[in-house]
Amino acid sequence: MNCEQMQELLDRAIDQELTEAEWKAFNAHIAECPSCHEEWEAAQEVRAFLSQAELPEVPQAAKDGWRLAVRRDARRKMMTRITAAAAAVLVLTVGVTAATRKTESMPAIHGISVEMDSADLAPNTAMVASARMSVVSGEEAYSAIEDLVAEYDGVIEGDTVDTYGRTLTVSMPKANADDFSAALSSVDPEASIGEIPETDEETVSFALTLSIAE
Amino acid sequence: MQTNEEKLIKRAVRGDSSAFSVLMAAHERQMYGVCLRMFGERNVADAQDGLQEAMIRVWRAIGRFEGKSAFSTWVYRITVNACLDELRRRKSRPATSMDQLVDDGWTPKDTSAGPEQKAIQSEKSRALKQAVNELPEDMRAVIMMRDIDGYSYEEIADVLGINVGTVKSRISRARGKLRQAIMKNRELFDTDLV
């Protein structure tokens, strides 16, 4: 083996991929060639240096930074979805208001307030505080809210319509209620969010009322 | 039965940022290590920005994770490419310093060597770190993936979107430059070290 051939085998030698015959020839050459021997030693030192590199600790500021950025992106995305759904319905419902106000069917709504309030509590549930959001809504906005409830592992257990609007009764794991409230409030910056009271129950229940705005 | 990771991925796909935070806590150290090595020894702020950018990219793309590779490999690919995109955008080389010795992702584990040996190792580490930081980012990426993180040539080619031959060529040239750094300074390190 000559030096040029040794160079051709060098990377595979570093990767421990030479055949037995190749190792024999390789080792024989570096035993008699000082410069190739030196290069092989250098290659092993480089490999040792790289393979022993430790993973650094992540600074707390970096940990906090990406988590905050992701939360903001999540809320931005949700706000875009609900606003887009609402905007689509706004076009459809302009001018269609009072005539349907007193019917039993889903009212055509051009201004909405959503209230979270205490509902008739099912067993093993707890009451949550009230919150308020405003969207322009209709069937498409209902779908957006339905999707939002599902994203937080909630279930719509009741759906009633009266002269005041449409009321959804929602049950949700308590652990998700805060994030769900935050997602709703990101659509309406003036929404007031109350504290989730301490409870040992794992599920909370609340009413979302899509009511006709004054 | 779904693993915990699969459940968290499913929730994250539905927009649950809390589940995403839990999911990614297991990967952030590896991702930060990649960013720190790619941006260079003195660019800790850039590495932190790189980590945030990579996390946002993973968050926005998680609905497209198909499970064809391990989730960790998929995340690694996004992180490396986020760093390369930013470095190419800047068309810059990281600053290097022989004076500053920070925890930068290239620092070898401590050994039980004596003070003289440690001093020599420290000098050797500095020289190699400088040589690594002076590598073009494409070479730095392949050396990191192959010789630190143990990816195969085929996996590296897949991550970077290049062919295996190009990967081998870049690794060969990168290793050659690092060997030169050792041999150039060999008189400083010449000891009876085995």
mmCIF file with all atom_site columns, N, CA and C in Angstrom, chain A residues 10-11 14-15 17 38-39 42-43 45-47 49-59 63 65-67 69-71 73-74 150-151 153 179, chain B residues 14 17-18 20 24-25 28-30 32 36-37 48 52 55-56 59-60 103 105-109 124 128 146-148 153 172 175 179 182-183 186:
data_model
loop_
_atom_site.group_PDB
_atom_site.id
_atom_site.type_symbol
_atom_site.label_atom_id
_atom_site.label_alt_id
_atom_site.label_comp_id
_atom_site.label_asym_id
_atom_site.label_entity_id
_atom_site.label_seq_id
_atom_site.pdbx_PDB_ins_code
_atom_site.Cartn_x
_atom_site.Cartn_y
_atom_site.Cartn_z
_atom_site.occupancy
_atom_site.B_iso_or_equiv
_atom_site.pdbx_formal_charge
_atom_site.auth_seq_id
_atom_site.auth_comp_id
_atom_site.auth_asym_id
_atom_site.auth_atom_id
_atom_site.pdbx_PDB_model_num
ATOM 1   N N  . LEU A 1 10  ? -8.673  6.208  4.460  1.00 0.00 ? 10  LEU A N  1
ATOM 2   C CA . LEU A 1 10  ? -8.633  6.863  5.769  1.00 0.00 ? 10  LEU A CA 1
ATOM 3   C C  . LEU A 1 10  ? -10.020 7.099  6.362  1.00 0.00 ? 10  LEU A C  1
ATOM 4   N N  . ASP A 1 11  ? -10.957 7.637  5.582  1.00 0.00 ? 11  ASP A N  1
ATOM 5   C CA . ASP A 1 11  ? -12.286 7.934  6.141  1.00 0.00 ? 11  ASP A CA 1
ATOM 6   C C  . ASP A 1 11  ? -13.014 6.656  6.552  1.00 0.00 ? 11  ASP A C  1
ATOM 7   N N  . ILE A 1 14  ? -11.568 5.604  9.783  1.00 0.00 ? 14  ILE A N  1
ATOM 8   C CA . ILE A 1 14  ? -12.118 6.404  10.889 1.00 0.00 ? 14  ILE A CA 1
ATOM 9   C C  . ILE A 1 14  ? -13.503 5.882  11.267 1.00 0.00 ? 14  ILE A C  1
ATOM 10  N N  . ASP A 1 15  ? -14.277 5.490  10.287 1.00 0.00 ? 15  ASP A N  1
ATOM 11  C CA . ASP A 1 15  ? -15.624 4.957  10.526 1.00 0.00 ? 15  ASP A CA 1
ATOM 12  C C  . ASP A 1 15  ? -15.613 3.487  10.911 1.00 0.00 ? 15  ASP A C  1
ATOM 13  N N  . GLU A 1 17  ? -14.831 0.850  9.157  1.00 0.00 ? 17  GLU A N  1
ATOM 14  C CA . GLU A 1 17  ? -15.544 0.087  8.125  1.00 0.00 ? 17  GLU A CA 1
ATOM 15  C C  . GLU A 1 17  ? -14.611 -0.684 7.194  1.00 0.00 ? 17  GLU A C  1
ATOM 16  N N  . GLU A 1 38  ? 1.378   9.720  11.579 1.00 0.00 ? 38  GLU A N  1
ATOM 17  C CA . GLU A 1 38  ? 1.011   10.961 12.259 1.00 0.00 ? 38  GLU A CA 1
ATOM 18  C C  . GLU A 1 38  ? -0.419  11.379 11.885 1.00 0.00 ? 38  GLU A C  1
ATOM 19  N N  . GLU A 1 39  ? -0.728  11.234 10.615 1.00 0.00 ? 39  GLU A N  1
ATOM 20  C CA . GLU A 1 39  ? -2.074  11.620 10.164 1.00 0.00 ? 39  GLU A CA 1
ATOM 21  C C  . GLU A 1 39  ? -3.141  10.716 10.795 1.00 0.00 ? 39  GLU A C  1
ATOM 22  N N  . ALA A 1 42  ? -3.647  11.789 14.330 1.00 0.00 ? 42  ALA A N  1
ATOM 23  C CA . ALA A 1 42  ? -4.428  13.032 14.355 1.00 0.00 ? 42  ALA A CA 1
ATOM 24  C C  . ALA A 1 42  ? -5.911  12.731 14.107 1.00 0.00 ? 42  ALA A C  1
ATOM 25  N N  . ALA A 1 43  ? -6.173  11.828 13.172 1.00 0.00 ? 43  ALA A N  1
ATOM 26  C CA . ALA A 1 43  ? -7.565  11.471 12.856 1.00 0.00 ? 43  ALA A CA 1
ATOM 27  C C  . ALA A 1 43  ? -8.260  10.870 14.080 1.00 0.00 ? 43  ALA A C  1
ATOM 28  N N  . GLU A 1 45  ? -7.474  11.413 17.223 1.00 0.00 ? 45  GLU A N  1
ATOM 29  C CA . GLU A 1 45  ? -7.674  12.460 18.227 1.00 0.00 ? 45  GLU A CA 1
ATOM 30  C C  . GLU A 1 45  ? -8.882  13.323 17.894 1.00 0.00 ? 45  GLU A C  1
ATOM 31  N N  . VAL A 1 46  ? -9.022  13.653 16.613 1.00 0.00 ? 46  VAL A N  1
ATOM 32  C CA . VAL A 1 46  ? -10.182 14.454 16.195 1.00 0.00 ? 46  VAL A CA 1
ATOM 33  C C  . VAL A 1 46  ? -11.469 13.687 16.489 1.00 0.00 ? 46  VAL A C  1
ATOM 34  N N  . ARG A 1 47  ? -11.473 12.399 16.137 1.00 0.00 ? 47  ARG A N  1
ATOM 35  C CA . ARG A 1 47  ? -12.679 11.587 16.361 1.00 0.00 ? 47  ARG A CA 1
ATOM 36  C C  . ARG A 1 47  ? -13.008 11.497 17.848 1.00 0.00 ? 47  ARG A C  1
ATOM 37  N N  . PHE A 1 49  ? -12.192 13.676 20.165 1.00 0.00 ? 49  PHE A N  1
ATOM 38  C CA . PHE A 1 49  ? -12.662 14.997 20.598 1.00 0.00 ? 49  PHE A CA 1
ATOM 39  C C  . PHE A 1 49  ? -14.135 15.175 20.257 1.00 0.00 ? 49  PHE A C  1
ATOM 40  N N  . LEU A 1 50  ? -14.503 14.856 19.036 1.00 0.00 ? 50  LEU A N  1
ATOM 41  C CA . LEU A 1 50  ? -15.878 15.077 18.599 1.00 0.00 ? 50  LEU A CA 1
ATOM 42  C C  . LEU A 1 50  ? -16.853 14.125 19.296 1.00 0.00 ? 50  LEU A C  1
ATOM 43  N N  . SER A 1 51  ? -16.450 12.887 19.435 1.00 0.00 ? 51  SER A N  1
ATOM 44  C CA . SER A 1 51  ? -17.390 11.897 19.975 1.00 0.00 ? 51  SER A CA 1
ATOM 45  C C  . SER A 1 51  ? -17.624 12.088 21.470 1.00 0.00 ? 51  SER A C  1
ATOM 46  N N  . GLN A 1 52  ? -16.731 12.833 22.141 1.00 0.00 ? 52  GLN A N  1
ATOM 47  C CA . GLN A 1 52  ? -16.901 13.030 23.575 1.00 0.00 ? 52  GLN A CA 1
ATOM 48  C C  . GLN A 1 52  ? -17.579 14.353 23.912 1.00 0.00 ? 52  GLN A C  1
ATOM 49  N N  . ALA A 1 53  ? -17.968 15.126 22.904 1.00 0.00 ? 53  ALA A N  1
ATOM 50  C CA . ALA A 1 53  ? -18.586 16.426 23.176 1.00 0.00 ? 53  ALA A CA 1
ATOM 51  C C  . ALA A 1 53  ? -19.887 16.237 23.942 1.00 0.00 ? 53  ALA A C  1
ATOM 52  N N  . GLU A 1 54  ? -20.042 17.025 24.999 1.00 0.00 ? 54  GLU A N  1
ATOM 53  C CA . GLU A 1 54  ? -21.241 16.903 25.834 1.00 0.00 ? 54  GLU A CA 1
ATOM 54  C C  . GLU A 1 54  ? -22.323 17.863 25.358 1.00 0.00 ? 54  GLU A C  1
ATOM 55  N N  . LEU A 1 55  ? -23.558 17.460 25.581 1.00 0.00 ? 55  LEU A N  1
ATOM 56  C CA . LEU A 1 55  ? -24.665 18.359 25.285 1.00 0.00 ? 55  LEU A CA 1
ATOM 57  C C  . LEU A 1 55  ? -24.704 19.467 26.342 1.00 0.00 ? 55  LEU A C  1
ATOM 58  N N  . PRO A 1 56  ? -24.757 20.723 25.916 1.00 0.00 ? 56  PRO A N  1
ATOM 59  C CA . PRO A 1 56  ? -24.791 21.822 26.887 1.00 0.00 ? 56  PRO A CA 1
ATOM 60  C C  . PRO A 1 56  ? -26.168 21.932 27.542 1.00 0.00 ? 56  PRO A C  1
ATOM 61  N N  . GLU A 1 57  ? -26.204 22.531 28.717 1.00 0.00 ? 57  GLU A N  1
ATOM 62  C CA . GLU A 1 57  ? -27.479 22.821 29.372 1.00 0.00 ? 57  GLU A CA 1
ATOM 63  C C  . GLU A 1 57  ? -28.175 23.955 28.617 1.00 0.00 ? 57  GLU A C  1
ATOM 64  N N  . VAL A 1 58  ? -29.484 23.884 28.564 1.00 0.00 ? 58  VAL A N  1
ATOM 65  C CA . VAL A 1 58  ? -30.246 24.944 27.901 1.00 0.00 ? 58  VAL A CA 1
ATOM 66  C C  . VAL A 1 58  ? -30.496 26.058 28.913 1.00 0.00 ? 58  VAL A C  1
ATOM 67  N N  . PRO A 1 59  ? -30.101 27.296 28.597 1.00 0.00 ? 59  PRO A N  1
ATOM 68  C CA . PRO A 1 59  ? -30.357 28.401 29.542 1.00 0.00 ? 59  PRO A CA 1
ATOM 69  C C  . PRO A 1 59  ? -31.848 28.574 29.772 1.00 0.00 ? 59  PRO A C  1
ATOM 70  N N  . LYS A 1 63  ? -35.309 28.381 27.299 1.00 0.00 ? 63  LYS A N  1
ATOM 71  C CA . LYS A 1 63  ? -36.458 27.499 27.531 1.00 0.00 ? 63  LYS A CA 1
ATOM 72  C C  . LYS A 1 63  ? -37.752 28.315 27.555 1.00 0.00 ? 63  LYS A C  1
ATOM 73  N N  . GLY A 1 65  ? -38.246 31.295 26.341 1.00 0.00 ? 65  GLY A N  1
ATOM 74  C CA . GLY A 1 65  ? -38.453 32.019 25.089 1.00 0.00 ? 65  GLY A CA 1
ATOM 75  C C  . GLY A 1 65  ? -39.230 31.215 24.066 1.00 0.00 ? 65  GLY A C  1
ATOM 76  N N  . TRP A 1 66  ? -38.837 29.956 23.854 1.00 0.00 ? 66  TRP A N  1
ATOM 77  C CA . TRP A 1 66  ? -39.525 29.213 22.800 1.00 0.00 ? 66  TRP A CA 1
ATOM 78  C C  . TRP A 1 66  ? -40.939 28.825 23.224 1.00 0.00 ? 66  TRP A C  1
ATOM 79  N N  . ARG A 1 67  ? -41.103 28.566 24.533 1.00 0.00 ? 67  ARG A N  1
ATOM 80  C CA . ARG A 1 67  ? -42.446 28.204 25.009 1.00 0.00 ? 67  ARG A CA 1
ATOM 81  C C  . ARG A 1 67  ? -43.421 29.370 24.816 1.00 0.00 ? 67  ARG A C  1
ATOM 82  N N  . ALA A 1 69  ? -43.117 31.796 22.630 1.00 0.00 ? 69  ALA A N  1
ATOM 83  C CA . ALA A 1 69  ? -43.312 31.993 21.181 1.00 0.00 ? 69  ALA A CA 1
ATOM 84  C C  . ALA A 1 69  ? -44.343 31.003 20.637 1.00 0.00 ? 69  ALA A C  1
ATOM 85  N N  . VAL A 1 70  ? -44.287 29.766 21.095 1.00 0.00 ? 70  VAL A N  1
ATOM 86  C CA . VAL A 1 70  ? -45.236 28.750 20.618 1.00 0.00 ? 70  VAL A CA 1
ATOM 87  C C  . VAL A 1 70  ? -46.645 29.063 21.105 1.00 0.00 ? 70  VAL A C  1
ATOM 88  N N  . ARG A 1 71  ? -46.764 29.494 22.364 1.00 0.00 ? 71  ARG A N  1
ATOM 89  C CA . ARG A 1 71  ? -48.103 29.834 22.890 1.00 0.00 ? 71  ARG A CA 1
ATOM 90  C C  . ARG A 1 71  ? -48.705 30.979 22.087 1.00 0.00 ? 71  ARG A C  1
ATOM 91  N N  . ASP A 1 73  ? -48.024 31.782 19.032 1.00 0.00 ? 73  ASP A N  1
ATOM 92  C CA . ASP A 1 73  ? -48.363 31.301 17.688 1.00 0.00 ? 73  ASP A CA 1
ATOM 93  C C  . ASP A 1 73  ? -49.667 30.517 17.719 1.00 0.00 ? 73  ASP A C  1
ATOM 94  N N  . ALA A 1 74  ? -49.861 29.746 18.790 1.00 0.00 ? 74  ALA A N  1
ATOM 95  C CA . ALA A 1 74  ? -51.088 28.960 18.920 1.00 0.00 ? 74  ALA A CA 1
ATOM 96  C C  . ALA A 1 74  ? -52.310 29.870 19.015 1.00 0.00 ? 74  ALA A C  1
ATOM 97  N N  . ALA A 1 150 ? -63.233 20.781 21.102 1.00 0.00 ? 150 ALA A N  1
ATOM 98  C CA . ALA A 1 150 ? -62.647 19.456 20.872 1.00 0.00 ? 150 ALA A CA 1
ATOM 99  C C  . ALA A 1 150 ? -61.129 19.485 21.066 1.00 0.00 ? 150 ALA A C  1
ATOM 100 N N  . GLU A 1 151 ? -60.508 20.601 20.691 1.00 0.00 ? 151 GLU A N  1
ATOM 101 C CA . GLU A 1 151 ? -59.042 20.693 20.823 1.00 0.00 ? 151 GLU A CA 1
ATOM 102 C C  . GLU A 1 151 ? -58.594 20.635 22.262 1.00 0.00 ? 151 GLU A C  1
ATOM 103 N N  . ASP A 1 153 ? -60.139 18.794 24.452 1.00 0.00 ? 153 ASP A N  1
ATOM 104 C CA . ASP A 1 153 ? -60.718 17.531 24.943 1.00 0.00 ? 153 ASP A CA 1
ATOM 105 C C  . ASP A 1 153 ? -62.063 17.744 25.630 1.00 0.00 ? 153 ASP A C  1
ATOM 106 N N  . ASP A 1 179 ? -56.476 27.035 29.600 1.00 0.00 ? 179 ASP A N  1
ATOM 107 C CA . ASP A 1 179 ? -55.994 27.270 28.231 1.00 0.00 ? 179 ASP A CA 1
ATOM 108 C C  . ASP A 1 179 ? -57.168 27.540 27.298 1.00 0.00 ? 179 ASP A C  1
ATOM 109 N N  . ARG B 2 14  ? -53.583 19.001 17.282 1.00 0.00 ? 14  ARG B N  1
ATOM 110 C CA . ARG B 2 14  ? -54.883 19.665 17.439 1.00 0.00 ? 14  ARG B CA 1
ATOM 111 C C  . ARG B 2 14  ? -54.736 21.082 17.983 1.00 0.00 ? 14  ARG B C  1
ATOM 112 N N  . SER B 2 17  ? -50.820 23.726 22.794 1.00 0.00 ? 17  SER B N  1
ATOM 113 C CA . SER B 2 17  ? -49.429 24.170 22.964 1.00 0.00 ? 17  SER B CA 1
ATOM 114 C C  . SER B 2 17  ? -48.830 23.641 24.263 1.00 0.00 ? 17  SER B C  1
ATOM 115 N N  . SER B 2 18  ? -49.658 23.358 25.250 1.00 0.00 ? 18  SER B N  1
ATOM 116 C CA . SER B 2 18  ? -49.138 22.798 26.506 1.00 0.00 ? 18  SER B CA 1
ATOM 117 C C  . SER B 2 18  ? -48.600 21.394 26.269 1.00 0.00 ? 18  SER B C  1
ATOM 118 N N  . PHE B 2 20  ? -47.507 20.301 23.475 1.00 0.00 ? 20  PHE B N  1
ATOM 119 C CA . PHE B 2 20  ? -46.293 20.478 22.654 1.00 0.00 ? 20  PHE B CA 1
ATOM 120 C C  . PHE B 2 20  ? -45.097 20.789 23.551 1.00 0.00 ? 20  PHE B C  1
ATOM 121 N N  . MET B 2 24  ? -41.755 18.496 23.662 1.00 0.00 ? 24  MET B N  1
ATOM 122 C CA . MET B 2 24  ? -40.458 18.993 23.195 1.00 0.00 ? 24  MET B CA 1
ATOM 123 C C  . MET B 2 24  ? -39.434 19.160 24.306 1.00 0.00 ? 24  MET B C  1
ATOM 124 N N  . ALA B 2 25  ? -39.876 19.080 25.557 1.00 0.00 ? 25  ALA B N  1
ATOM 125 C CA . ALA B 2 25  ? -38.927 19.185 26.674 1.00 0.00 ? 25  ALA B CA 1
ATOM 126 C C  . ALA B 2 25  ? -37.855 18.096 26.569 1.00 0.00 ? 25  ALA B C  1
ATOM 127 N N  . GLU B 2 28  ? -35.283 19.459 23.660 1.00 0.00 ? 28  GLU B N  1
ATOM 128 C CA . GLU B 2 28  ? -34.743 20.809 23.560 1.00 0.00 ? 28  GLU B CA 1
ATOM 129 C C  . GLU B 2 28  ? -33.228 20.843 23.777 1.00 0.00 ? 28  GLU B C  1
ATOM 130 N N  . ARG B 2 29  ? -32.701 19.947 24.609 1.00 0.00 ? 29  ARG B N  1
ATOM 131 C CA . ARG B 2 29  ? -31.261 19.987 24.865 1.00 0.00 ? 29  ARG B CA 1
ATOM 132 C C  . ARG B 2 29  ? -30.475 19.574 23.613 1.00 0.00 ? 29  ARG B C  1
ATOM 133 N N  . GLN B 2 30  ? -30.948 18.548 22.955 1.00 0.00 ? 30  GLN B N  1
ATOM 134 C CA . GLN B 2 30  ? -30.303 18.114 21.704 1.00 0.00 ? 30  GLN B CA 1
ATOM 135 C C  . GLN B 2 30  ? -30.398 19.227 20.657 1.00 0.00 ? 30  GLN B C  1
ATOM 136 N N  . TYR B 2 32  ? -30.760 22.447 21.160 1.00 0.00 ? 32  TYR B N  1
ATOM 137 C CA . TYR B 2 32  ? -29.912 23.571 21.540 1.00 0.00 ? 32  TYR B CA 1
ATOM 138 C C  . TYR B 2 32  ? -28.449 23.261 21.242 1.00 0.00 ? 32  TYR B C  1
ATOM 139 N N  . LEU B 2 36  ? -26.080 25.573 18.973 1.00 0.00 ? 36  LEU B N  1
ATOM 140 C CA . LEU B 2 36  ? -24.845 26.144 19.512 1.00 0.00 ? 36  LEU B CA 1
ATOM 141 C C  . LEU B 2 36  ? -23.648 25.752 18.664 1.00 0.00 ? 36  LEU B C  1
ATOM 142 N N  . ARG B 2 37  ? -23.604 24.488 18.240 1.00 0.00 ? 37  ARG B N  1
ATOM 143 C CA . ARG B 2 37  ? -22.476 24.039 17.414 1.00 0.00 ? 37  ARG B CA 1
ATOM 144 C C  . ARG B 2 37  ? -22.512 24.683 16.038 1.00 0.00 ? 37  ARG B C  1
ATOM 145 N N  . GLN B 2 48  ? -29.710 30.639 20.847 1.00 0.00 ? 48  GLN B N  1
ATOM 146 C CA . GLN B 2 48  ? -31.017 30.694 21.509 1.00 0.00 ? 48  GLN B CA 1
ATOM 147 C C  . GLN B 2 48  ? -32.116 31.095 20.519 1.00 0.00 ? 48  GLN B C  1
ATOM 148 N N  . GLN B 2 52  ? -35.372 28.796 19.218 1.00 0.00 ? 52  GLN B N  1
ATOM 149 C CA . GLN B 2 52  ? -36.755 29.279 19.147 1.00 0.00 ? 52  GLN B CA 1
ATOM 150 C C  . GLN B 2 52  ? -37.315 29.111 17.734 1.00 0.00 ? 52  GLN B C  1
ATOM 151 N N  . MET B 2 55  ? -38.062 25.470 17.122 1.00 0.00 ? 55  MET B N  1
ATOM 152 C CA . MET B 2 55  ? -39.257 25.030 17.840 1.00 0.00 ? 55  MET B CA 1
ATOM 153 C C  . MET B 2 55  ? -40.536 25.501 17.131 1.00 0.00 ? 55  MET B C  1
ATOM 154 N N  . ILE B 2 56  ? -40.521 26.741 16.663 1.00 0.00 ? 56  ILE B N  1
ATOM 155 C CA . ILE B 2 56  ? -41.687 27.260 15.943 1.00 0.00 ? 56  ILE B CA 1
ATOM 156 C C  . ILE B 2 56  ? -41.917 26.453 14.665 1.00 0.00 ? 56  ILE B C  1
ATOM 157 N N  . TRP B 2 59  ? -43.427 23.166 15.592 1.00 0.00 ? 59  TRP B N  1
ATOM 158 C CA . TRP B 2 59  ? -44.824 23.399 16.004 1.00 0.00 ? 59  TRP B CA 1
ATOM 159 C C  . TRP B 2 59  ? -45.738 23.554 14.783 1.00 0.00 ? 59  TRP B C  1
ATOM 160 N N  . ARG B 2 60  ? -45.287 24.352 13.821 1.00 0.00 ? 60  ARG B N  1
ATOM 161 C CA . ARG B 2 60  ? -46.132 24.627 12.653 1.00 0.00 ? 60  ARG B CA 1
ATOM 162 C C  . ARG B 2 60  ? -46.192 23.424 11.704 1.00 0.00 ? 60  ARG B C  1
ATOM 163 N N  . ASP B 2 103 ? -19.166 26.843 27.535 1.00 0.00 ? 103 ASP B N  1
ATOM 164 C CA . ASP B 2 103 ? -19.845 25.582 27.293 1.00 0.00 ? 103 ASP B CA 1
ATOM 165 C C  . ASP B 2 103 ? -20.596 25.705 25.984 1.00 0.00 ? 103 ASP B C  1
ATOM 166 N N  . GLY B 2 105 ? -20.936 23.205 23.456 1.00 0.00 ? 105 GLY B N  1
ATOM 167 C CA . GLY B 2 105 ? -21.372 22.025 22.726 1.00 0.00 ? 105 GLY B CA 1
ATOM 168 C C  . GLY B 2 105 ? -20.253 21.221 22.119 1.00 0.00 ? 105 GLY B C  1
ATOM 169 N N  . TRP B 2 106 ? -19.015 21.727 22.149 1.00 0.00 ? 106 TRP B N  1
ATOM 170 C CA . TRP B 2 106 ? -17.882 20.972 21.632 1.00 0.00 ? 106 TRP B CA 1
ATOM 171 C C  . TRP B 2 106 ? -16.945 20.538 22.755 1.00 0.00 ? 106 TRP B C  1
ATOM 172 N N  . THR B 2 107 ? -17.297 20.875 23.983 1.00 0.00 ? 107 THR B N  1
ATOM 173 C CA . THR B 2 107 ? -16.391 20.634 25.102 1.00 0.00 ? 107 THR B CA 1
ATOM 174 C C  . THR B 2 107 ? -16.424 19.169 25.478 1.00 0.00 ? 107 THR B C  1
ATOM 175 N N  . PRO B 2 108 ? -15.250 18.509 25.476 1.00 0.00 ? 108 PRO B N  1
ATOM 176 C CA . PRO B 2 108 ? -15.232 17.100 25.853 1.00 0.00 ? 108 PRO B CA 1
ATOM 177 C C  . PRO B 2 108 ? -15.542 16.912 27.330 1.00 0.00 ? 108 PRO B C  1
ATOM 178 N N  . LYS B 2 109 ? -15.950 15.711 27.677 1.00 0.00 ? 109 LYS B N  1
ATOM 179 C CA . LYS B 2 109 ? -16.198 15.404 29.077 1.00 0.00 ? 109 LYS B CA 1
ATOM 180 C C  . LYS B 2 109 ? -14.884 15.524 29.851 1.00 0.00 ? 109 LYS B C  1
ATOM 181 N N  . LYS B 2 124 ? -5.506  21.775 23.267 1.00 0.00 ? 124 LYS B N  1
ATOM 182 C CA . LYS B 2 124 ? -5.907  20.977 22.101 1.00 0.00 ? 124 LYS B CA 1
ATOM 183 C C  . LYS B 2 124 ? -7.375  21.237 21.782 1.00 0.00 ? 124 LYS B C  1
ATOM 184 N N  . LEU B 2 128 ? -8.981  22.745 18.314 1.00 0.00 ? 128 LEU B N  1
ATOM 185 C CA . LEU B 2 128 ? -9.964  21.996 17.534 1.00 0.00 ? 128 LEU B CA 1
ATOM 186 C C  . LEU B 2 128 ? -11.281 22.757 17.447 1.00 0.00 ? 128 LEU B C  1
ATOM 187 N N  . ARG B 2 146 ? -22.329 13.359 11.746 1.00 0.00 ? 146 ARG B N  1
ATOM 188 C CA . ARG B 2 146 ? -21.668 12.062 11.628 1.00 0.00 ? 146 ARG B CA 1
ATOM 189 C C  . ARG B 2 146 ? -20.849 11.737 12.872 1.00 0.00 ? 146 ARG B C  1
ATOM 190 N N  . ASP B 2 147 ? -19.959 12.629 13.253 1.00 0.00 ? 147 ASP B N  1
ATOM 191 C CA . ASP B 2 147 ? -18.963 12.297 14.267 1.00 0.00 ? 147 ASP B CA 1
ATOM 192 C C  . ASP B 2 147 ? -19.390 12.636 15.696 1.00 0.00 ? 147 ASP B C  1
ATOM 193 N N  . ILE B 2 148 ? -20.477 13.397 15.859 1.00 0.00 ? 148 ILE B N  1
ATOM 194 C CA . ILE B 2 148 ? -20.986 13.632 17.205 1.00 0.00 ? 148 ILE B CA 1
ATOM 195 C C  . ILE B 2 148 ? -22.291 12.875 17.407 1.00 0.00 ? 148 ILE B C  1
ATOM 196 N N  . TYR B 2 153 ? -24.471 8.025  6.733  1.00 0.00 ? 153 TYR B N  1
ATOM 197 C CA . TYR B 2 153 ? -24.331 8.880  5.547  1.00 0.00 ? 153 TYR B CA 1
ATOM 198 C C  . TYR B 2 153 ? -25.677 9.067  4.843  1.00 0.00 ? 153 TYR B C  1
ATOM 199 N N  . SER B 2 172 ? -15.091 14.167 4.389  1.00 0.00 ? 172 SER B N  1
ATOM 200 C CA . SER B 2 172 ? -13.673 13.928 4.149  1.00 0.00 ? 172 SER B CA 1
ATOM 201 C C  . SER B 2 172 ? -12.888 15.234 4.224  1.00 0.00 ? 172 SER B C  1
ATOM 202 N N  . ARG B 2 175 ? -12.909 16.602 7.919  1.00 0.00 ? 175 ARG B N  1
ATOM 203 C CA . ARG B 2 175 ? -11.979 15.849 8.771  1.00 0.00 ? 175 ARG B CA 1
ATOM 204 C C  . ARG B 2 175 ? -10.537 16.221 8.438  1.00 0.00 ? 175 ARG B C  1
ATOM 205 N N  . ARG B 2 179 ? -7.771  17.561 11.041 1.00 0.00 ? 179 ARG B N  1
ATOM 206 C CA . ARG B 2 179 ? -6.486  16.870 11.247 1.00 0.00 ? 179 ARG B CA 1
ATOM 207 C C  . ARG B 2 179 ? -5.342  17.856 11.093 1.00 0.00 ? 179 ARG B C  1
ATOM 208 N N  . ILE B 2 182 ? -4.703  19.746 14.219 1.00 0.00 ? 182 ILE B N  1
ATOM 209 C CA . ILE B 2 182 ? -3.970  18.958 15.221 1.00 0.00 ? 182 ILE B CA 1
ATOM 210 C C  . ILE B 2 182 ? -2.490  18.916 14.846 1.00 0.00 ? 182 ILE B C  1
ATOM 211 N N  . MET B 2 183 ? -2.186  18.602 13.607 1.00 0.00 ? 183 MET B N  1
ATOM 212 C CA . MET B 2 183 ? -0.797  18.373 13.202 1.00 0.00 ? 183 MET B CA 1
ATOM 213 C C  . MET B 2 183 ? -0.001  19.681 13.212 1.00 0.00 ? 183 MET B C  1
ATOM 214 N N  . ARG B 2 186 ? 1.041   20.267 16.725 1.00 0.00 ? 186 ARG B N  1
ATOM 215 C CA . ARG B 2 186 ? 1.476   19.059 17.427 1.00 0.00 ? 186 ARG B CA 1
ATOM 216 C C  . ARG B 2 186 ? 2.634   19.329 18.375 1.00 0.00 ? 186 ARG B C  1
#
